[in-house]
Structures are given as C-alpha cells and as structure tokens.
Amino acid sequence: MARIKLAYIGGGSTRAAGTLASFIAQGENFNGSEIILIDLNKEHLKIVQTIARKLAQARGLDLTISSTTDRRAGLRDCDAVLTSYRPGGFEARHLDESIPLKHGIIGQETQGPGGFFMALRSIAIMQEIIADMEAVCPQARLFNYTNPINIISEAVTHHSAIPTISFCEGPIMDAARFARYAGLDPARLSVRFRGLNHGSWGINPRYDGQDILPLLEETYERLQREHPEGETSPDPELRYTLRQLRLAVSMQALPNHYLQYYYYKDELLAELQAKPTTRAQDIIASVPTYWAHYREQAERETPALDPTRSRGGLHELELAIDVMDAIYNDRGELWYVNVPNRGALPGLPDDRVVEITGYIDRQGVTPLVHEPLPTHLRGLIGQLAEYQALTAEAAWHGNRRDAIRALASHPLVLSLSKAEALYDEMAAAHRAYLPERLLH
C-alpha cells in the first residue's frame, strides 16, 4: 500500500465530505497516509475533518487528517495535490449563467461565456497554487477537478513542469446513461469516449460485442410513438432523453452530455431564458440543507452520509482517487484522463489537452492511441480546442484584448460586438476575482 501526503484544496466545500468518503472507501490502499484539508472557511473545514476522522476510525484505518487555511503550509512536502474549488462560489456561477442570457447566448457553468469567466477566475487561483507547489512540493503531482478542467489543464501544462492530470466522470456516466436508455446493463457496454472534456464522443459502442446504435434507434422511435409531443414535451427528462437519442442516432456515436448546448443551441437558450431561476440559484437554495446534514453527522459517533442531502451525492471525485491508487500502488490500470495529446488522438495538436483513456502506473499516464474522430464530428471539437487554448493563454498572462479575442472565437458567441459587450459586463461583475491586467 502507498503511504502518501495528500493536500486537498477545496476541503471545506459542499463536495468535500463525499470526496473524503471516496478516499476512505479505499483507504486500505493508502493506510498510513496523511490528508491535509485546505480551504478558506474554518467552520466548514472542521466539520469535514471531523466526519472524515470518524469515518476512518470506523473502518479501522490509520489515516492522519488535519486542516488549515494556510495553503502554502498545507502543501509543504506533499506527494499529491487534489484541487476542487470555486472562486466566487455559487453566487459567481449565477452571474455566469444569467448575464449571457441577456445577450441572447446560453449561460452555463463550463460552456460559453459562463465557462470562459469561470476559467479566468479559476486559473488566477491555480497560478498561485502552482507557485506554492513549485516552492514547497515541486515533486508532487496535481490531480485537478476544478472546472473548467480542460482550460485549466491547457494553462498549467503549458506553463509548469508540475505533472498534472485532470478528471471528469462524464464519459463513464454518459456510457451508462445510454445503456439504460436501451434497457441494458451498463457494465456490459464497451465504448471509449475521445475528444475534449465536456466535448467527447463514444465511438463504436458495443454491447456483448454487438452494435448498440440500432437498439438506441429502436428506443428513440418507440418513445416518439408513445409521446407524440416529442422534444416539446413539458417533461424535461423526456425532452432530454429524446434529444440525446436523436443526436446519437444521427451522428452514429454517443454524445457527451454537454454537446447538447451546441446541437440544440436554440432550444436550450429558449428554455434557459424561460426558466425563473438559474441552476446556481437552485443549488444555493439547497446549500444550507447540505451543511445542516454534515453538522448532524459530525456529531454522530459513526457518520452516515445521505446521498440526497450531500452535494453531488457520495463518493465525489472518485476517479481522482482511483488514479492516485493506480499511480502510487503501481496498478497498471486504464482510466479516463485529461492530459496533453502527444499523438494519442490524431487530428488535434500534440500539446492540446484531450480527454481519452490512459494507462496508469507508477510512471504516471501513458495515453492510449485512439482512432481519429470521424470527419462529421471533428469540426466542432477542433474549434472548441482552439478556443480553449486561446482562453488558457489569455487567463495565464493576457489582457482584455487577448481575452475578448478568445471569447469571440467560442462557437456559442462568434461575434466581436457580443464578445466585447459580454466581456465588459461580466468582467465588471467578477472584478474581485480577476487579475488587474484582464480589466484593461
């Protein structure tokens, strides 16, 4: 088993209790390790620390769990750094989601102008984290879950030698979702997604060796017969299911959830504009419930987290823990990762961060070589890749003009006048979290 020193930046977040549950669920693989929770909120840190200590004790694990608001001190001599933070909180996310809608553009957490400004804020903090790591734990690996992970990874991998891997469960969840649409067992579906984070496609999906796409087409046609209103149904889950099936059948590939914002842009813009609240406001309304539950469990001798009262459910950020285990215990396993391409996905530059399957052992990640995306899928992914590269550079050391050029290149914007208006309004709203150079 590996004995590591792990720093978790975001250790006082609403997802932190679930993340520690992930680590402790496979704590035998890390027995004797030390975890340092790092965050700005002392009260929340104490609650998460207490829950984690009790969960570890209940499993008979030898884990040392501490917390601090001093980031550099917490990072000192670490082997691994896990990042999952949100500059500006859900209040900033509300601005990301609501302001673009006034300009006739989709407002979303990781896509379009919303994702763009989240990247600017997150990379500003990541630069400080990287500087701290280079100073006090230069040999550590960075395991990043902070969104938008694709753009953050682009920035870090081009400007630091710190080994960096970013994660998202999207491909795993997307594959399972399509299996369930067809009434199949997700464990028996074989498919590899490839592309970008929140912009990948599952090519050649097989169920017990058979093509699953004809089954999905049958499911789509049956649902259309049963629900004549189709994609205009008042049931949002039915609308979503029909759209995803139609997209999969039309493109002959399984789409990542977030591709809906491009292939159903007009429909989703209208729905978001008509919705009385943003997703961030919905979450904000639930946050007190999460912390009330965590406080209750911290008082119990053996905490039992309720997935319905825990942000994101249980076993959060589990993929990062799996990959840590594969690296530090030299497992030699295959996992989805976001890393520089290095020829693994033809059609995208070698230094562009891609989301693909990688072989994980003590050496780190060796990306598997994948077939290129089919031509009809490649254009949008290539455009998003170049937008992400422009945004990463603007966020790391650019100015207002650099940032506007990047924003204007996004497929949901593609307008200089809209990019300028959006940029100035959103930069003013987020100015407390942006470097001064991006305001001029």
XYZ file of C-alpha atoms in Angstrom:
440
model
C 0.000 0.000 0.000
C 1.124 3.578 -0.652
C 1.746 5.988 2.209
C 1.268 9.457 0.757
C 0.788 13.003 1.925
C -2.263 14.415 0.140
C -3.379 18.041 0.192
C -6.989 18.685 -0.780
C -7.629 22.279 -1.858
C -11.365 22.762 -1.525
C -11.503 20.606 1.579
C -14.246 22.761 3.079
C -16.541 22.714 0.047
C -20.003 21.194 -0.217
C -18.458 18.261 -2.101
C -15.647 17.665 0.392
C -17.453 15.224 2.679
C -18.248 12.997 -0.309
C -14.663 13.267 -1.529
C -13.294 12.087 1.803
C -15.829 9.260 1.708
C -14.273 8.275 -1.662
C -10.788 8.218 -0.211
C -11.796 6.333 2.920
C -13.803 3.766 0.918
C -10.500 2.546 -0.487
C -8.413 3.715 2.447
C -6.714 0.325 2.787
C -4.801 1.254 -0.368
C -3.413 4.319 1.408
C -3.107 3.155 5.035
C -0.628 5.270 6.978
C -1.225 8.311 4.759
C -1.779 11.916 5.750
C -4.534 14.178 4.387
C -4.478 17.942 4.770
C -7.739 19.749 4.050
C -7.202 23.290 2.765
C -9.937 25.914 2.444
C -10.895 29.462 3.436
C -13.791 28.540 5.734
C -12.592 27.331 9.138
C -16.009 26.113 10.292
C -16.597 24.006 7.212
C -13.080 22.593 7.385
C -13.664 21.476 10.968
C -16.957 19.772 10.054
C -15.438 17.857 7.127
C -12.357 16.947 9.148
C -14.490 15.572 11.974
C -16.631 13.479 9.610
C -13.543 12.130 7.835
C -11.754 11.197 11.048
C -14.794 9.319 12.333
C -15.326 7.514 9.029
C -11.670 6.435 9.001
C -11.830 5.299 12.617
C -14.970 3.264 11.928
C -13.072 1.376 9.200
C -10.024 0.881 11.405
C -7.788 2.904 9.094
C -4.513 4.569 10.008
C -5.089 7.965 8.389
C -3.965 11.319 9.771
C -6.438 14.034 8.799
C -5.821 17.707 9.542
C -6.988 21.054 8.152
C -5.648 24.546 7.592
C -6.473 27.845 5.941
C -2.746 28.388 5.188
C -2.391 26.960 1.689
C 1.382 27.021 1.375
C 1.853 25.455 4.801
C -0.650 22.745 3.958
C 1.107 21.961 0.680
C 4.575 21.567 2.139
C 6.223 18.251 1.232
C 3.047 16.775 -0.247
C 3.125 13.918 -2.726
C -0.272 14.642 -4.240
C -2.454 17.739 -4.514
C -6.174 17.424 -5.256
C -7.885 20.631 -6.385
C -11.628 21.272 -6.483
C -12.507 24.882 -5.738
C -14.899 27.558 -6.973
C -13.729 31.209 -6.853
C -16.703 33.404 -6.047
C -18.850 30.461 -5.001
C -22.252 29.698 -6.449
C -23.017 33.431 -6.462
C -20.385 33.855 -9.186
C -21.837 30.871 -11.020
C -25.237 32.603 -11.010
C -23.669 35.576 -12.788
C -22.016 33.224 -15.291
C -25.376 31.664 -16.047
C -27.616 34.737 -16.025
C -25.642 37.539 -17.710
C -25.133 35.772 -21.076
C -28.876 35.107 -21.341
C -29.499 38.865 -21.518
C -27.287 38.919 -24.622
C -29.085 36.026 -26.309
C -26.346 33.499 -25.523
C -26.525 30.349 -23.412
C -25.411 30.846 -19.828
C -23.769 27.703 -18.469
C -21.180 26.737 -15.867
C -18.472 25.381 -18.194
C -19.686 26.297 -21.682
C -19.762 29.641 -23.499
C -19.188 32.943 -21.673
C -20.021 31.366 -18.310
C -17.339 28.729 -18.655
C -14.970 31.348 -20.037
C -15.237 33.542 -16.936
C -15.059 30.576 -14.626
C -11.785 29.715 -16.367
C -10.416 33.226 -15.851
C -11.231 33.117 -12.143
C -10.056 29.548 -11.585
C -6.760 29.962 -13.443
C -5.946 33.099 -11.433
C -6.082 30.928 -8.286
C -4.353 27.990 -9.963
C -1.361 30.197 -10.789
C -0.950 30.844 -7.061
C -1.326 27.142 -6.262
C 1.285 26.207 -8.869
C 3.690 28.808 -7.474
C 3.218 27.358 -3.991
C 3.733 23.806 -5.242
C 6.887 24.739 -7.119
C 8.191 26.286 -3.904
C 7.264 23.696 -1.258
C 6.355 20.400 -3.021
C 7.931 20.502 -6.507
C 7.860 16.699 -6.837
C 4.114 16.454 -6.157
C 1.521 15.522 -8.748
C -1.520 17.719 -9.348
C -4.898 15.948 -9.613
C -7.353 18.589 -10.792
C -11.144 18.575 -10.599
C -11.638 22.341 -10.726
C -13.781 23.416 -13.669
C -13.457 24.066 -16.486
C -10.820 21.352 -16.227
C -9.973 21.407 -19.941
C -8.935 25.074 -19.939
C -7.163 24.872 -16.572
C -5.179 21.881 -17.830
C -4.262 23.759 -21.003
C -2.882 26.604 -18.911
C -0.958 24.526 -16.360
C 0.559 22.027 -18.796
C 1.939 24.847 -20.942
C 3.370 26.872 -18.065
C 4.580 24.462 -15.392
C 6.562 21.232 -15.102
C 4.255 20.017 -12.300
C 2.787 16.671 -13.521
C -0.910 17.406 -13.995
C -3.920 15.174 -14.628
C -7.492 16.455 -14.743
C -10.645 14.410 -14.306
C -14.316 14.169 -15.089
C -16.662 11.200 -14.708
C -18.604 12.378 -17.766
C -17.557 9.570 -20.163
C -18.356 6.899 -17.570
C -21.740 8.434 -16.765
C -22.608 9.071 -20.419
C -21.942 5.454 -21.374
C -24.102 4.188 -18.513
C -26.881 6.603 -19.436
C -27.175 5.319 -23.000
C -27.131 1.702 -21.835
C -30.042 2.454 -19.514
C -31.955 4.154 -22.346
C -31.911 0.817 -24.156
C -32.743 -1.153 -21.002
C -29.271 -2.711 -20.891
C -26.710 -3.405 -18.180
C -24.141 -0.544 -18.249
C -21.410 -2.923 -17.069
C -21.670 -4.875 -20.337
C -21.361 -1.847 -22.638
C -17.927 -1.345 -24.179
C -17.123 2.097 -25.594
C -14.251 4.571 -25.465
C -15.009 8.258 -25.492
C -12.476 10.611 -27.028
C -12.195 14.327 -27.676
C -12.228 17.119 -25.123
C -13.620 17.324 -21.634
C -17.327 18.140 -21.964
C -16.828 17.651 -25.687
C -16.183 13.959 -26.343
C -17.837 11.217 -28.391
C -18.219 7.492 -27.718
C -17.261 5.755 -30.934
C -18.219 2.195 -31.957
C -20.233 1.309 -28.812
C -20.647 -2.451 -28.332
C -22.893 -4.473 -26.026
C -21.699 -8.054 -25.694
C -19.916 -7.462 -28.976
C -22.978 -6.131 -30.822
C -23.511 -2.580 -32.089
C -25.764 -0.745 -29.616
C -26.787 2.035 -32.026
C -29.628 0.065 -33.707
C -31.080 -0.563 -30.238
C -30.903 3.140 -29.470
C -32.674 3.925 -32.737
C -35.451 1.470 -31.846
C -35.742 3.112 -28.418
C -35.936 6.564 -29.975
C -38.664 5.524 -32.435
C -40.669 3.813 -29.679
C -40.517 6.877 -27.416
C -41.616 9.080 -30.302
C -44.661 6.857 -30.870
C -45.517 6.809 -27.165
C -45.038 10.566 -26.780
C -46.303 12.392 -29.893
C -45.298 15.755 -28.414
C -41.678 14.529 -28.589
C -38.954 17.046 -27.852
C -41.528 19.733 -26.981
C -42.822 17.653 -24.061
C -43.353 19.541 -20.786
C -41.343 16.768 -19.102
C -37.699 17.963 -19.129
C -36.315 14.452 -18.616
C -38.235 13.130 -21.624
C -37.124 16.076 -23.771
C -33.526 15.458 -22.773
C -33.707 11.720 -23.426
C -35.229 12.161 -26.885
C -32.661 14.778 -27.847
C -29.757 12.627 -26.692
C -31.059 9.585 -28.547
C -31.701 11.594 -31.702
C -28.191 13.041 -31.575
C -26.622 9.619 -31.040
C -28.591 8.064 -33.891
C -27.919 10.966 -36.274
C -24.192 11.106 -35.538
C -23.746 7.333 -35.039
C -21.807 7.986 -31.842
C -22.650 8.546 -28.176
C -22.521 12.276 -27.314
C -21.173 13.765 -24.130
C -23.928 15.458 -22.135
C -22.568 18.959 -22.803
C -22.686 18.674 -26.579
C -26.396 19.414 -26.315
C -25.533 23.098 -25.904
C -24.237 23.151 -29.485
C -26.555 20.758 -31.314
C -29.686 22.080 -29.564
C -28.496 25.629 -29.025
C -31.722 27.448 -29.905
C -33.960 25.098 -27.940
C -31.826 25.265 -24.795
C -31.392 29.031 -24.988
C -35.164 29.461 -25.049
C -35.628 27.060 -22.141
C -32.949 28.729 -20.028
C -34.375 32.175 -20.715
C -37.846 30.983 -19.704
C -36.672 29.286 -16.502
C -37.326 31.517 -13.440
C -34.073 30.519 -11.695
C -30.571 29.581 -12.727
C -29.028 26.267 -11.787
C -26.779 28.157 -9.367
C -29.780 29.631 -7.575
C -31.269 26.148 -7.266
C -28.047 24.914 -5.663
C -27.770 27.948 -3.370
C -31.224 27.130 -2.033
C -30.003 23.631 -1.113
C -26.621 24.537 0.409
C -27.975 25.144 3.958
C -29.515 21.664 3.839
C -26.158 20.114 2.957
C -24.356 21.781 5.832
C -27.153 21.013 8.289
C -26.743 17.342 7.357
C -22.945 17.485 7.648
C -23.194 19.116 11.088
C -25.582 16.396 12.230
C -23.274 13.658 11.001
C -20.207 15.273 12.552
C -21.944 14.892 15.938
C -22.584 11.168 15.427
C -20.171 8.511 16.623
C -20.217 6.968 13.140
C -21.333 9.385 10.407
C -23.642 8.088 7.660
C -23.849 10.496 4.756
C -27.198 10.636 2.972
C -26.726 10.939 -0.827
C -29.901 13.019 -1.083
C -28.527 15.545 1.414
C -24.938 15.613 0.178
C -23.839 17.876 -2.649
C -23.255 15.623 -5.640
C -24.104 12.510 -3.657
C -21.467 10.206 -2.185
C -18.016 9.181 -3.363
C -17.255 12.505 -5.016
C -14.098 12.965 -7.121
C -13.738 9.178 -7.026
C -11.936 8.986 -10.362
C -9.018 11.011 -8.990
C -8.725 8.628 -6.032
C -8.761 5.654 -8.418
C -5.937 7.174 -10.459
C -3.931 8.036 -7.332
C -4.219 4.384 -6.321
C -3.118 3.264 -9.807
C -0.066 5.549 -9.696
C 1.135 5.239 -6.121
C 0.384 1.500 -5.913
C 1.557 0.824 -9.493
C -1.688 -0.868 -10.568
C -1.323 -0.635 -14.347
C -4.990 0.242 -14.957
C -6.977 2.045 -17.654
C -8.882 5.214 -16.706
C -10.281 8.303 -18.385
C -7.891 11.224 -18.018
C -7.368 14.724 -19.367
C -3.731 15.109 -20.401
C -1.701 16.545 -23.307
C -2.445 14.672 -26.520
C 1.069 13.591 -27.553
C -0.292 11.897 -30.671
C -2.938 9.852 -28.880
C -5.822 11.445 -30.791
C -4.940 12.261 -34.417
C -6.450 15.472 -35.725
C -5.649 17.583 -32.657
C -2.261 19.196 -31.828
C 0.120 17.144 -29.700
C 0.177 19.716 -26.904
C -3.604 20.160 -26.718
C -5.211 18.622 -23.637
C -7.609 15.836 -24.635
C -9.976 13.537 -22.761
C -9.059 9.938 -23.555
C -8.277 6.607 -21.952
C -4.814 6.300 -20.431
C -2.713 3.502 -18.929
C -1.846 4.396 -15.337
C 1.099 3.062 -13.325
C 3.954 4.399 -11.198
C 5.271 6.327 -14.202
C 2.031 8.307 -14.452
C -0.182 8.365 -17.547
C 0.576 6.768 -20.900
C -2.250 7.836 -23.248
C -3.609 5.063 -25.435
C -3.550 5.761 -29.163
C -7.092 6.250 -30.473
C -8.540 6.398 -33.956
C -9.343 9.957 -35.044
C -12.842 11.282 -34.665
C -14.975 10.849 -37.800
C -14.953 13.871 -40.080
C -18.509 14.954 -39.250
C -17.626 15.174 -35.549
C -14.201 16.724 -35.868
C -15.027 20.326 -36.788
C -16.782 21.420 -33.595
C -14.233 19.640 -31.395
C -11.346 21.295 -33.230
C -12.947 24.715 -32.863
C -13.501 24.183 -29.131
C -9.911 23.013 -28.741
C -8.525 26.196 -30.265
C -10.888 28.360 -28.181
C -9.652 26.586 -25.044
C -6.017 27.186 -25.955
C -6.672 30.895 -26.574
C -8.553 31.211 -23.288
C -5.822 29.448 -21.307
C -3.176 31.830 -22.648
C -5.322 34.909 -22.030
C -6.063 33.784 -18.486
C -2.439 32.996 -17.682
C -0.772 36.183 -18.908
C -3.083 38.066 -21.297
C -5.002 41.324 -21.204
C -8.520 42.447 -22.068
C -7.903 42.348 -25.815
C -6.474 38.820 -25.671
C -9.457 37.691 -23.616
C -12.018 39.236 -25.966
C -10.385 37.528 -28.948
C -10.656 34.204 -27.145
C -14.279 34.757 -26.125
C -15.254 35.826 -29.649
C -13.895 32.525 -31.007
C -16.266 30.412 -28.916
C -18.849 28.586 -31.081
C -21.703 29.930 -28.938
C -20.505 33.538 -29.399
C -18.779 34.095 -32.774
C -19.487 37.818 -32.634
C -16.989 40.542 -31.791
C -19.648 43.020 -30.710
C -21.324 40.486 -28.419
C -17.962 39.339 -27.067
C -16.996 42.917 -26.190
C -20.322 43.679 -24.511
C -20.351 40.403 -22.620
C -16.743 40.719 -21.568
C -17.066 44.189 -20.127
C -20.263 43.433 -18.229
C -19.045 40.117 -16.832
C -15.540 41.379 -16.034
C -17.075 44.205 -14.027
C -19.292 41.742 -12.166
C -16.324 39.451 -11.403
C -13.616 42.071 -10.968
C -12.873 40.996 -7.368
C -11.668 37.620 -8.692
C -9.776 38.730 -11.815
C -6.183 39.941 -12.246
C -5.938 43.658 -12.939
C -4.375 43.014 -16.370
C -7.646 41.431 -17.572
C -9.626 44.544 -16.779
C -7.773 46.811 -19.223
